[in-house]
Amino acid sequence: MKKVIIGMSGGVDSSVAAAVLKEQGYAVIGVTLSLYRENALDGSTDDLRDAKAVCDKIGIEHIVVDRREHFCKKVIENFVSSYEAGETPNPCIVCNKEVKFSEMLSLADQLGADYVATGHYSKIEKTEDGIYLLKKPEDSSKDQTYMLYKLTQRELSRILMPLSFLTKEQVREKAREIGLEVADRPDSQDICFVPDGDYAGFIERYTNKTYADGDYLLPDGKKVGRHKGMIRYTVGQRKGLGIALGKPAFVISKNAQKNQVIISEDESLLFNNTVHLKDVNFIPFENLIGEMRVTAKLRYRHKEALATLKAEGENGAVLIFDEPQRAAASGQSAVFYDGDIVIGGGTIV
């Protein structure tokens, strides 16, 4: 019997994924990684209670592993430094690569498990040539491949995603059939360590720093007001600028070295055909030779758009879109596809 450890968040997706794996004949161990909350090891949080209750219900072992220090170092400190550098980071992508999958695979080795499983809505398929593909799931509305583009062949070969052929409603219905209390639990929408969505407030509390006001500039360099600290703004933002120019204004760019936020009433300045990337990871192959046609998205909720992908320098690439795209923010990720296959992705420069 093959052994698998599955990340248990306390939500309906990981809960049903665990139940499906057990039905398929795997020896399943539920694992909850304690990542941030100070009291997360004593079973007092809703997530931990729900995860343990699910494991008890379906009859599998549940263990809790403390990874709070590692999470702070790899995810939160990266998040803070990225904002301080004028970028707009995506901590969930970093967490998946640097914490969740890396730590779970390490734990699988310690426990003698063959696989690591999650409740992600994504497919992993092996080709006749032995190449592992990351593909979009059956339920396109829940597609989470954007968050997983950093996974490698070595990692994909040991990962199971049993929800790939189920829709969200089918998952909830199965949870009801099993009798899981989390069947109708709402999906989490916010970053786990910033549940109120106040990124700037979190950064100030975490660093115990106050971020200085600075100049609002128009694209021609004219000063038109004062901003309230650069970490409070991101490219494309319109609301909350606290400045009246007679028409709605948008954040066009930021200059971290000079603590300046560039704004304009001209939204067209946010659109660009060319997006440069660093730290690119290709999934089906090691390096891109020449160029290829892809569809690409610049944010999780961004609609895919046609583009030409070209390699650029060491571990870099450039996307040349057929149509200009809005607000490509430095620090965010661009992910590219060939149909339903994830080719890879990189960080926007």
Coordinates of C-alpha atoms in Angstrom, one line a residue:
M1 CA 0.0 0.0 0.0
K2 CA 1.4 3.4 -1.0
K3 CA 1.7 6.0 1.8
V4 CA 0.7 9.6 1.2
I5 CA 0.8 12.7 3.5
I6 CA -1.7 15.4 2.7
G7 CA -1.7 19.0 3.8
M8 CA -4.8 19.6 5.9
S9 CA -5.9 23.3 6.2
G10 CA -9.2 22.6 7.9
G11 CA -11.1 23.6 4.7
V12 CA -13.4 21.5 2.6
D13 CA -10.9 21.0 -0.3
S14 CA -8.1 19.3 1.6
S15 CA -10.7 17.4 3.7
V16 CA -12.3 15.9 0.7
A17 CA -9.0 15.3 -1.0
A18 CA -7.9 13.2 2.1
A19 CA -11.1 11.2 2.0
V20 CA -10.7 10.5 -1.8
L21 CA -7.2 9.3 -1.3
K22 CA -8.3 6.9 1.5
E23 CA -11.1 5.6 -0.8
Q24 CA -8.4 5.0 -3.5
G25 CA -6.5 2.7 -1.2
Y26 CA -3.7 4.9 0.0
A27 CA -2.4 4.9 3.6
V28 CA -3.1 8.5 4.4
I29 CA -1.6 10.8 7.1
G30 CA -3.1 14.3 7.5
V31 CA -0.5 17.0 8.2
T32 CA -1.2 20.6 9.3
L33 CA 1.8 22.9 9.0
S34 CA 1.6 25.6 11.7
L35 CA 2.8 28.7 9.8
Y36 CA 2.0 31.9 11.6
R37 CA -0.5 32.2 14.4
E38 CA 1.1 32.3 17.8
N39 CA -1.2 29.8 19.3
A40 CA -1.4 27.5 16.3
L41 CA 0.3 24.5 18.0
D42 CA -2.2 24.0 20.9
G43 CA -5.2 23.1 18.8
S44 CA -7.1 26.3 19.8
T45 CA -7.6 27.7 16.3
D46 CA -10.6 26.8 14.1
D47 CA -8.4 25.5 11.3
L48 CA -6.6 23.0 13.6
R49 CA -9.8 21.9 15.3
D50 CA -11.5 21.4 11.9
A51 CA -8.5 19.5 10.4
K52 CA -8.3 17.2 13.4
A53 CA -12.1 16.6 13.4
V54 CA -12.0 15.7 9.7
C55 CA -9.1 13.2 10.2
D56 CA -10.9 11.6 13.1
K57 CA -14.1 11.4 11.0
I58 CA -12.5 9.6 8.0
G59 CA -10.2 7.5 10.2
I60 CA -6.7 8.8 9.5
E61 CA -3.8 10.0 11.6
H62 CA -3.4 13.8 12.1
I63 CA -0.1 15.5 13.0
V64 CA 0.8 19.1 13.4
V65 CA 4.3 20.4 12.4
D66 CA 5.7 23.7 13.6
R67 CA 7.1 25.7 10.6
R68 CA 6.4 29.2 11.9
E69 CA 10.0 30.3 12.0
H70 CA 10.7 29.0 8.5
F71 CA 7.5 30.7 7.2
C72 CA 8.4 34.0 8.7
K73 CA 11.9 33.8 7.2
K74 CA 10.9 32.6 3.7
V75 CA 7.5 34.2 3.2
I76 CA 6.8 37.2 5.5
E77 CA 10.3 38.7 5.3
N78 CA 10.2 38.4 1.5
F79 CA 6.8 40.0 1.5
V80 CA 8.0 42.9 3.6
S81 CA 11.2 43.5 1.7
S82 CA 9.4 43.3 -1.6
Y83 CA 6.9 46.0 -0.6
E84 CA 9.8 48.2 0.7
A85 CA 11.5 47.9 -2.7
G86 CA 8.4 49.2 -4.4
E87 CA 7.2 45.9 -5.6
T88 CA 3.8 44.1 -5.3
P89 CA 4.6 40.5 -4.1
N90 CA 2.5 37.4 -4.2
P91 CA 3.3 35.6 -0.9
C92 CA 1.1 32.5 -1.7
I93 CA 3.4 31.6 -4.7
V94 CA 6.5 31.9 -2.5
C95 CA 4.8 29.9 0.3
N96 CA 3.8 27.0 -2.0
K97 CA 7.4 26.7 -3.3
E98 CA 9.5 27.6 -0.3
V99 CA 7.4 26.3 2.5
K100 CA 4.4 24.0 1.8
F101 CA 5.7 21.7 -0.9
S102 CA 9.4 21.8 0.2
E103 CA 8.5 21.1 3.8
M104 CA 5.9 18.4 3.0
L105 CA 8.3 16.6 0.7
S106 CA 10.9 16.6 3.4
L107 CA 8.4 15.3 5.9
A108 CA 7.4 12.6 3.5
D109 CA 10.9 11.4 3.4
Q110 CA 11.1 11.3 7.2
L111 CA 7.8 9.4 7.4
G112 CA 8.6 7.0 4.6
A113 CA 5.8 8.3 2.5
D114 CA 5.7 7.9 -1.3
Y115 CA 3.7 11.0 -2.1
V116 CA 2.5 14.4 -0.9
A117 CA -1.0 15.5 -1.7
T118 CA -3.0 18.7 -1.6
G119 CA -6.5 20.0 -2.2
H120 CA -5.4 22.2 -5.1
Y121 CA -7.6 22.4 -8.2
S122 CA -4.9 21.4 -10.7
K123 CA -3.9 18.3 -12.7
I124 CA -0.6 16.5 -12.8
E125 CA -0.2 14.1 -15.8
K126 CA 2.8 12.0 -16.9
T127 CA 3.5 11.8 -20.6
E128 CA 4.8 8.7 -22.5
D129 CA 8.2 10.4 -22.5
G130 CA 8.2 10.5 -18.7
I131 CA 7.6 14.3 -18.5
Y132 CA 5.3 15.5 -15.7
L133 CA 2.8 18.2 -16.8
L134 CA 0.9 20.6 -14.7
K135 CA -2.5 21.2 -16.2
K136 CA -5.7 23.1 -15.6
P137 CA -8.4 21.3 -13.6
E138 CA -11.9 20.2 -14.7
D139 CA -13.4 23.2 -12.8
S140 CA -11.8 26.2 -14.7
S141 CA -13.4 28.6 -12.2
K142 CA -11.2 27.2 -9.4
D143 CA -8.0 26.8 -11.5
Q144 CA -5.0 27.2 -9.1
T145 CA -2.2 26.5 -11.5
Y146 CA -1.1 30.1 -11.4
M147 CA 0.0 29.6 -7.8
L148 CA 1.9 26.5 -8.6
Y149 CA 4.1 27.5 -11.6
K150 CA 7.3 27.2 -9.5
L151 CA 7.0 23.4 -9.1
T152 CA 9.7 21.3 -10.8
Q153 CA 9.8 17.8 -12.4
R154 CA 11.2 16.3 -9.2
E155 CA 8.4 17.8 -7.1
L156 CA 5.6 17.0 -9.5
S157 CA 6.7 13.4 -9.7
R158 CA 5.7 13.0 -6.0
I159 CA 2.6 15.1 -5.8
L160 CA -1.0 14.0 -6.0
M161 CA -3.9 16.4 -6.5
P162 CA -7.1 14.2 -6.2
L163 CA -9.6 17.1 -6.8
S164 CA -8.4 17.7 -10.4
F165 CA -11.5 16.1 -12.0
L166 CA -14.1 17.5 -9.5
T167 CA -15.9 20.8 -9.5
K168 CA -16.2 22.8 -6.3
E169 CA -19.9 21.9 -5.9
Q170 CA -19.1 18.2 -6.4
V171 CA -16.4 18.6 -3.6
R172 CA -19.0 20.2 -1.3
E173 CA -21.5 17.5 -2.1
K174 CA -19.1 14.7 -1.3
A175 CA -18.2 16.4 2.0
R176 CA -21.9 16.4 2.8
E177 CA -22.2 12.7 1.9
I178 CA -19.3 11.9 4.2
G179 CA -20.8 14.0 7.0
L180 CA -18.0 16.5 7.2
E181 CA -18.9 19.7 9.2
V182 CA -16.7 21.8 6.9
A183 CA -18.8 21.0 3.8
D184 CA -20.2 24.5 3.6
R185 CA -17.2 26.4 5.1
P186 CA -16.5 29.5 3.0
D187 CA -13.3 29.6 0.9
S188 CA -10.5 31.8 2.4
Q189 CA -10.0 34.8 0.3
D190 CA -7.2 36.8 2.0
I191 CA -3.5 36.2 2.6
C192 CA -3.4 34.0 5.7
F193 CA -1.2 36.4 7.8
V194 CA -3.2 39.5 6.6
P195 CA -6.8 38.4 7.1
D196 CA -8.1 42.0 7.2
G197 CA -6.4 42.9 3.9
D198 CA -4.5 45.8 5.4
Y199 CA -1.0 45.0 4.0
A200 CA 0.5 48.3 5.0
G201 CA -0.8 48.0 8.6
F202 CA 0.6 44.5 8.8
I203 CA 4.0 45.6 7.5
E204 CA 4.2 48.5 10.0
R205 CA 3.3 46.2 12.9
Y206 CA 5.7 43.5 11.8
T207 CA 8.7 45.8 11.3
N208 CA 7.7 48.3 14.0
K209 CA 8.6 51.0 11.5
T210 CA 6.9 54.1 10.2
Y211 CA 7.1 54.6 6.5
A212 CA 7.7 58.2 5.5
D213 CA 5.4 60.4 3.4
G214 CA 6.8 61.3 -0.1
D215 CA 6.0 63.1 -3.3
Y216 CA 3.3 62.3 -5.7
L217 CA 4.6 63.1 -9.2
L218 CA 3.1 63.4 -12.6
P219 CA 4.9 61.6 -15.4
D220 CA 6.6 64.9 -16.4
G221 CA 8.1 65.2 -12.9
K222 CA 5.7 67.8 -11.5
K223 CA 5.0 67.5 -7.8
V224 CA 1.2 67.4 -7.2
G225 CA 0.9 66.3 -3.5
R226 CA 2.1 64.0 -0.8
H227 CA 1.6 60.2 -0.4
K228 CA 1.3 58.5 2.9
G229 CA 4.1 55.9 2.5
M230 CA 5.0 54.0 -0.6
I231 CA 4.0 50.6 0.8
R232 CA 0.3 51.7 0.7
Y233 CA 0.3 51.8 -3.1
T234 CA 0.5 49.5 -6.1
V235 CA 0.6 49.9 -9.8
G236 CA -2.8 50.4 -11.3
Q237 CA -4.4 51.6 -8.0
R238 CA -7.1 54.3 -8.3
K239 CA -8.9 54.3 -4.9
G240 CA -7.4 55.6 -1.7
L241 CA -4.9 58.0 -3.2
G242 CA -6.2 60.9 -1.2
I243 CA -5.5 63.4 -3.9
A244 CA -7.8 65.4 -6.2
L245 CA -6.7 66.2 -9.7
G246 CA -10.1 66.9 -11.1
K247 CA -10.3 63.4 -12.7
P248 CA -9.6 59.9 -11.3
A249 CA -5.9 59.3 -11.1
F250 CA -4.0 56.0 -11.2
V251 CA -0.6 54.9 -9.8
I252 CA 1.6 54.5 -12.9
S253 CA 4.9 53.5 -11.2
K254 CA 6.9 53.9 -8.0
N255 CA 10.5 55.0 -7.3
A256 CA 11.5 53.3 -4.1
Q257 CA 15.0 55.0 -3.9
K258 CA 13.4 58.4 -4.0
N259 CA 10.2 57.5 -2.2
Q260 CA 8.1 58.8 -5.0
V261 CA 4.7 57.6 -6.4
I262 CA 4.0 58.5 -10.0
I263 CA 0.4 59.1 -10.8
S264 CA -1.6 60.2 -13.9
E265 CA -5.2 60.8 -15.1
D266 CA -4.2 59.0 -18.3
E267 CA -5.0 55.3 -17.7
S268 CA -3.5 54.4 -21.1
L269 CA -0.1 54.8 -19.5
L270 CA -0.7 51.6 -17.5
F271 CA -0.9 49.5 -20.7
N272 CA 2.1 47.8 -22.3
N273 CA 2.8 45.1 -24.8
T274 CA 6.1 44.0 -23.3
V275 CA 6.7 42.4 -19.9
H276 CA 10.2 41.4 -18.8
L277 CA 10.6 38.5 -16.3
K278 CA 13.2 37.1 -13.9
D279 CA 13.6 33.9 -12.0
V280 CA 11.7 32.0 -14.7
N281 CA 10.8 28.3 -14.1
F282 CA 9.9 26.1 -17.1
I283 CA 8.0 23.0 -16.2
P284 CA 8.0 20.6 -19.3
F285 CA 11.6 21.5 -20.3
E286 CA 14.6 23.1 -18.8
N287 CA 15.2 26.0 -21.1
L288 CA 13.3 27.7 -23.9
I289 CA 15.0 27.6 -27.3
G290 CA 13.9 30.3 -29.6
E291 CA 10.3 31.5 -29.0
M292 CA 6.9 30.1 -28.6
R293 CA 3.3 31.2 -28.8
V294 CA 1.5 31.1 -25.4
T295 CA -1.4 32.6 -23.5
A296 CA -0.3 34.4 -20.3
K297 CA -1.8 36.0 -17.3
L298 CA -0.2 38.7 -15.1
R299 CA -2.3 38.2 -12.0
Y300 CA -4.3 35.3 -10.5
R301 CA -7.6 36.8 -11.7
H302 CA -6.2 38.2 -14.9
K303 CA -7.7 37.0 -18.1
E304 CA -5.2 35.0 -20.3
A305 CA -4.0 36.9 -23.3
L306 CA -2.1 35.8 -26.4
A307 CA 1.6 36.5 -26.4
T308 CA 5.0 35.5 -27.8
L309 CA 7.4 34.1 -25.2
K310 CA 11.2 34.6 -25.7
A311 CA 14.1 33.7 -23.5
E312 CA 16.1 36.7 -22.2
G313 CA 19.4 36.5 -20.4
E314 CA 20.1 34.0 -17.6
N315 CA 16.8 32.7 -16.1
G316 CA 14.9 35.5 -17.8
A317 CA 12.2 35.8 -20.4
V318 CA 10.1 38.4 -22.1
L319 CA 6.4 38.3 -23.0
I320 CA 5.3 40.3 -26.0
F321 CA 1.5 40.5 -25.9
D322 CA -0.6 40.8 -29.0
E323 CA -2.7 43.4 -27.2
P324 CA -1.4 45.8 -24.5
Q325 CA -2.0 44.6 -21.0
R326 CA -2.9 46.7 -17.9
A327 CA -0.8 47.2 -14.8
A328 CA 2.1 44.7 -15.0
A329 CA 3.3 45.2 -11.5
S330 CA 6.9 44.5 -10.5
G331 CA 7.1 41.7 -8.0
Q332 CA 3.9 39.9 -9.3
S333 CA 4.1 36.8 -11.4
A334 CA 3.4 36.1 -15.0
V335 CA 2.4 32.6 -15.8
F336 CA 2.2 31.2 -19.4
Y337 CA 0.2 28.3 -20.9
D338 CA 0.0 26.2 -24.0
G339 CA -3.7 25.4 -24.0
D340 CA -4.3 23.8 -20.6
I341 CA -0.7 23.0 -20.0
V342 CA 1.4 25.3 -17.7
I343 CA 4.6 26.1 -19.5
G344 CA 6.0 28.0 -16.6
G345 CA 6.2 31.5 -15.1
G346 CA 8.5 34.2 -13.7
T347 CA 8.5 37.3 -11.6
I348 CA 7.7 40.6 -13.3
V349 CA 10.7 43.0 -13.3

